[in-house]
Short mmCIF file of C-alpha atoms in Angstrom, two decimals:
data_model
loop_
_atom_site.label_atom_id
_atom_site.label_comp_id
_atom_site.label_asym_id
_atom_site.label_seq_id
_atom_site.Cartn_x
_atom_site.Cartn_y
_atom_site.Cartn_z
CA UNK R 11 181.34 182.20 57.39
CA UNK R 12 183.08 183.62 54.14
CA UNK R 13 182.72 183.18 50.88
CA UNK R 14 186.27 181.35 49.10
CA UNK R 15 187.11 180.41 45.98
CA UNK R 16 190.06 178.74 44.24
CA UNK R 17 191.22 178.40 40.83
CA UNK R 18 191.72 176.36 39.44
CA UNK R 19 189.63 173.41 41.25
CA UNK R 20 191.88 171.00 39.96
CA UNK R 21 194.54 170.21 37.12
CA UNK R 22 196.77 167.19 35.90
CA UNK R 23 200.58 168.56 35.35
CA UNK R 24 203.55 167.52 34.55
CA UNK R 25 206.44 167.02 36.60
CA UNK R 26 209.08 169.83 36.61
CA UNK R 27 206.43 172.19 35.53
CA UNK R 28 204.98 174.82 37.79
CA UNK R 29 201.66 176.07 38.87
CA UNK R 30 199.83 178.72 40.34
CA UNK R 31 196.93 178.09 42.52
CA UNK R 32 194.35 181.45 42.97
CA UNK R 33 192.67 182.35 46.04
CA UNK R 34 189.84 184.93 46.36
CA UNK R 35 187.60 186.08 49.43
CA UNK R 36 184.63 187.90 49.66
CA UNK R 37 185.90 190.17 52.14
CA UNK R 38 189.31 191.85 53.36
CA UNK R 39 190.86 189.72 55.57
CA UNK R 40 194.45 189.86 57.29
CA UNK R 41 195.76 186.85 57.41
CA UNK R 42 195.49 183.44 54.72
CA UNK R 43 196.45 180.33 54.88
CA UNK R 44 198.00 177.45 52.40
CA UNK R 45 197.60 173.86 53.46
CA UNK R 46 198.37 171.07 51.52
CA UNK R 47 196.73 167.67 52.34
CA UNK R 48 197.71 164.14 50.80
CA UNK R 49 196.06 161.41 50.54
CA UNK R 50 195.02 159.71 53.73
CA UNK R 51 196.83 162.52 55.73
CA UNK R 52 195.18 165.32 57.88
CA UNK R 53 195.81 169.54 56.98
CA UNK R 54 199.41 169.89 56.83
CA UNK R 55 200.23 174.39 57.20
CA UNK R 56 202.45 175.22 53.89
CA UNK R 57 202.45 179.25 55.23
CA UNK R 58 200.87 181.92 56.19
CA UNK R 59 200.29 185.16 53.72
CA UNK R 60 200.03 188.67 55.32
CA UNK R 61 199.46 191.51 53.25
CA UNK R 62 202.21 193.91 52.83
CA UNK R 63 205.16 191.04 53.83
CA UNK R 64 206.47 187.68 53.03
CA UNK R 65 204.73 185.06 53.55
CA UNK R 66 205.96 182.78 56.43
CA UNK R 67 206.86 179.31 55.61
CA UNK R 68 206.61 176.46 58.09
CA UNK R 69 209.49 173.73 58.58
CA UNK R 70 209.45 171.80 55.81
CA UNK R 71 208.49 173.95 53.19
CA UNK R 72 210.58 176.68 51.60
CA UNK R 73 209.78 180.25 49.31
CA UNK R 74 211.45 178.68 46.28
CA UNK R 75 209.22 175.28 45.89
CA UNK R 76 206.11 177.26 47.23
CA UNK R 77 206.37 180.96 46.38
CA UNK R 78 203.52 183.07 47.69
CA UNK R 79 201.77 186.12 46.67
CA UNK R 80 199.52 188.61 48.57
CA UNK R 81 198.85 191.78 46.55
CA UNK R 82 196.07 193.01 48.45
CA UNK R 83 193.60 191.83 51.24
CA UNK R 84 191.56 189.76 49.36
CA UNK R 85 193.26 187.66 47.26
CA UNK R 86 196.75 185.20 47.22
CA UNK R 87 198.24 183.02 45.60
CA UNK R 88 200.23 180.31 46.02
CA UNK R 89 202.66 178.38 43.40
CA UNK R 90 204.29 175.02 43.73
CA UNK R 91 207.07 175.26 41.28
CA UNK R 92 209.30 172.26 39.91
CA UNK R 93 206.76 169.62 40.32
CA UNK R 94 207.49 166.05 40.96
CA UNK R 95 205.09 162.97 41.56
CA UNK R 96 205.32 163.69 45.51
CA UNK R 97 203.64 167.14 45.08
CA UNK R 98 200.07 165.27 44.46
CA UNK R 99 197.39 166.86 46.74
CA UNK R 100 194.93 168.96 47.94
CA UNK R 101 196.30 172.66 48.26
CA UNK R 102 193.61 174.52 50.30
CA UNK R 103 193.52 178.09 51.52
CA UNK R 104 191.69 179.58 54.13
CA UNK R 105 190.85 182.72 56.43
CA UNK R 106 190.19 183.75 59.89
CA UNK R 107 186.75 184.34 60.65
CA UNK R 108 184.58 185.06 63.70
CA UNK R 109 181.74 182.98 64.09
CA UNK R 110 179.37 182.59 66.82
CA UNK R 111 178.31 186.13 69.15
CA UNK R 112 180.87 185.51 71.46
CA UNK R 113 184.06 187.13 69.42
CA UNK R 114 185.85 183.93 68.22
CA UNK R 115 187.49 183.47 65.26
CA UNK R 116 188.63 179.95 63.58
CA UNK R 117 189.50 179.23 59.97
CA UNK R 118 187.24 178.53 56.52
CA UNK R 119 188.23 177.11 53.50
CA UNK R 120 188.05 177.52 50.29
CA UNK R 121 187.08 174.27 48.17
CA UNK R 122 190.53 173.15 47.43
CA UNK R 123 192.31 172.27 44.49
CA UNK R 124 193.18 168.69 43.21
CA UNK R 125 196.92 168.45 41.50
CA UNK R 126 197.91 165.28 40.07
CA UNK R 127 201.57 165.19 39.39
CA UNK R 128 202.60 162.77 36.29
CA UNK Z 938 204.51 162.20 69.80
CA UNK Z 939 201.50 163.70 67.30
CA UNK Z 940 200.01 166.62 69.08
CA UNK Z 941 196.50 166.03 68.37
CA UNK Z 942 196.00 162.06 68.16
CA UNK Z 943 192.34 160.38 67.00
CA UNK Z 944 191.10 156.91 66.56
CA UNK Z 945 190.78 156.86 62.74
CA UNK Z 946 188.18 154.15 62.60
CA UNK Z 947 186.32 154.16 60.54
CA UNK Z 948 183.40 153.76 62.81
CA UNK Z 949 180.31 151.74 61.19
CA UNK Z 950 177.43 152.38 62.91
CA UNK Z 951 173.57 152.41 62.28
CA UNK Z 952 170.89 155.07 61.46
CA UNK Z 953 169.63 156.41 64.70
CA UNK Z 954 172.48 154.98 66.25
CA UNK Z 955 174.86 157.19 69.30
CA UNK Z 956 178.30 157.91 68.73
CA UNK Z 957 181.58 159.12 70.49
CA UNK Z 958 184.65 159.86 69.07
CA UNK Z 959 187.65 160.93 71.55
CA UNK Z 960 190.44 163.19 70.53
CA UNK Z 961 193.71 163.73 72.69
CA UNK Z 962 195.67 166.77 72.94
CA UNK Z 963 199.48 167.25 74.25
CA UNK Z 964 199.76 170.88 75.42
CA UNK Z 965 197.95 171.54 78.51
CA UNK Z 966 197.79 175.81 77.61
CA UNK Z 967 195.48 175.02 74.55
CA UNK Z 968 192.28 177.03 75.76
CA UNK Z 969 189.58 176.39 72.37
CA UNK Z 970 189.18 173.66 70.28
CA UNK Z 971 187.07 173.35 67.16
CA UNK Z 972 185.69 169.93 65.86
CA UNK Z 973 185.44 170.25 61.82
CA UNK Z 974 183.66 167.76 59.39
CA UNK Z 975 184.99 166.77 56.10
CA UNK Z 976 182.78 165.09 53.34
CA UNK Z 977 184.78 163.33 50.67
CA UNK Z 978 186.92 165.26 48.33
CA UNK Z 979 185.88 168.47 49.86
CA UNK Z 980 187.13 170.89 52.55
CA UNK Z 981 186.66 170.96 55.85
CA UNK Z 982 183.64 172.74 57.35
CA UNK Z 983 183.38 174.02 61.02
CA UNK Z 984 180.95 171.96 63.29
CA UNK Z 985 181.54 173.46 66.01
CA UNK Z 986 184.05 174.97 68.57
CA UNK Z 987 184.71 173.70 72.14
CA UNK Z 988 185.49 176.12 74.63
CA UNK Z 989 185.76 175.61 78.45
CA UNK Z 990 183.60 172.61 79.75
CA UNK Z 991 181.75 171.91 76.47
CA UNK Z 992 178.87 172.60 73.66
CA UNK Z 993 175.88 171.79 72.52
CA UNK Z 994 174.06 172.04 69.16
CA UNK Z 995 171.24 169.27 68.10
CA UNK Z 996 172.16 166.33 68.17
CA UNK Z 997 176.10 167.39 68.86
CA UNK Z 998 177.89 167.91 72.07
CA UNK Z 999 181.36 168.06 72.29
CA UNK Z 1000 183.00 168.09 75.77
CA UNK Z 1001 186.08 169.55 76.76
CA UNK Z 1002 188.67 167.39 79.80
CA UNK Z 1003 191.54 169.56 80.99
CA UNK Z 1004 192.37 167.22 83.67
CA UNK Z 1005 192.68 164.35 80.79
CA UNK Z 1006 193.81 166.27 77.65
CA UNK Z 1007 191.19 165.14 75.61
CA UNK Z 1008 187.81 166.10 73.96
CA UNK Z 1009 184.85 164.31 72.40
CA UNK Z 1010 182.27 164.43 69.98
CA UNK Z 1011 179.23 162.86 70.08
CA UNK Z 1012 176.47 162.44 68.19
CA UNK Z 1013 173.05 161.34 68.08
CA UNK Z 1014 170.27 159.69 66.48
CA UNK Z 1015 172.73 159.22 63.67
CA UNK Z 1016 171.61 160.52 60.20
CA UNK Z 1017 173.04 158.92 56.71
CA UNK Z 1018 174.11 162.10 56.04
CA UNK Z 1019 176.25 162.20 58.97
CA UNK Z 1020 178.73 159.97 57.42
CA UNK Z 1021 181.85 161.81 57.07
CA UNK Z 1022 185.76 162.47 58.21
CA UNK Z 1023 185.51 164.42 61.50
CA UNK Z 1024 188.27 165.92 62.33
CA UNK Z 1025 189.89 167.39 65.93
CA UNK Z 1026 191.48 170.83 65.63
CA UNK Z 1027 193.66 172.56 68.53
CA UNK Z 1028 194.11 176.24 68.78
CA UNK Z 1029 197.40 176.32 70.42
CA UNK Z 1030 197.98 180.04 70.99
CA UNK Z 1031 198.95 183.38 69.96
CA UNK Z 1032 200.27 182.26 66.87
CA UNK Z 1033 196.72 181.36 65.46
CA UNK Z 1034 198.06 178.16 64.15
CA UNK Z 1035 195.83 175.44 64.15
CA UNK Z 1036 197.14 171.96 65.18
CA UNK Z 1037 194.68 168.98 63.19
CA UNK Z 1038 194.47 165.53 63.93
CA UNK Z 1039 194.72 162.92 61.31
CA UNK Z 1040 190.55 162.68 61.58
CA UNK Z 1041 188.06 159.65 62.78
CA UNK Z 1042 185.93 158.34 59.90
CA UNK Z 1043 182.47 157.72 60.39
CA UNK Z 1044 179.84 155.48 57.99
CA UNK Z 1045 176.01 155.79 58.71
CA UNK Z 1046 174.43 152.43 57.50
CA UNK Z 1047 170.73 152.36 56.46
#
């Protein structure tokens, strides 16, 4: 498995405000992924960060509300700018991993973090 | 039509008890699926993958039904600790993007 963490864990902002949500692995990895999950709802893909190139957005959800960063192979970030009540969720990253001896990869998680849009 | 579909319960069952969930998946190329548990207000956490017929670990087997599109999860001798969201991933292909249900939700009751 790997080793993910996210900053912050959670926060409480206000709406039109911005903010920038940190994720770190233990390892270099290729490819990271932003999810967002409301309440009730199952993993919802925001993008997908690749080192060296823009990020690429699912329908849905565009650079300008969800800018993301990938300066090197460890680390991203992800912002959701302009906030508004609807925003509320979990925002969870996550890499590619093998697991088992046979070769296969799937995804792990970091821990998530909590916004709460006022 | 969602691509990955799941009764969401929740399912209230007994220690020690044996349980089945079912998960249904629309595209018929989908070779590996993954079954993931989620405790509340944390992330999801692999359980365990499902490749070709199915897989065992403990008191887990998932199975794997081409012919019907769907795969299951069941578990026995039921633990409280058991009690959780678990939820049905697709791999659909070369794209690596994972397709999740909505999740089943199960209680363990002493």
């Amino acid at each position: 498995s790997a080793v993910i963490s996210q900053k912050p864990s959670r926060d409480i902002c206000q709406r039109g405000t911005s903010l920038t949500i940190q994720c770190q692995v233990d390892s270099q990895v290729t490819m990271m992924f932003w999810y967002r999950q409301q309440p009730g709802q199952s993993l919802t893909l925001i993008a997908t960060a690749n080192q060296g190139s823009e990020a690429t957005y699912e329908s849905g959800f565009v650079i300008d509300k969800f800018p993301i960063s990938r300066p090197n192979l460890t680390f991203s970030t992800l912002t959701v700018s302009n906030m508004s009540p609807e925003d509320s969720s979990i925002y969870l990253c996550s890499v590619e991993r093998a697991f088992g001896g046979g070769g296969q990869e799937t995804q792990y998680f970091g821990p998530g973090t909590r916004l709460l849009v006022l | 039509r969602k691509e990955v579909e799941q009764d969401p319960g929740p399912f209230n069952v007994p220690e020690g008890a044996t349980v089945a969930f079912n998960c249904t998946y629309s595209n018929s190329a989908s070779q590996s699926f993954f079954w993931y548990r989620q405790d509340c207000r944390k992330e999801p956490k692999l359980l365990m993958s499902v490749y070709s017929s199915g897989n065992e670990d403990g008191r887990f087997t998932a199975q794997l039904n081409r012919a019907s599109q769907y795969i299951s999860l069941l578990i026995r001798d039921s633990k409280l600790s058991d009690s959780a969201t678990y939820l049905c991933v697709e791999n659909a292909g070369n794209n690596r993007k994972l397709i999740w249900g909505l999740g089943t939700s199960l209680a363990v009751n002493p």
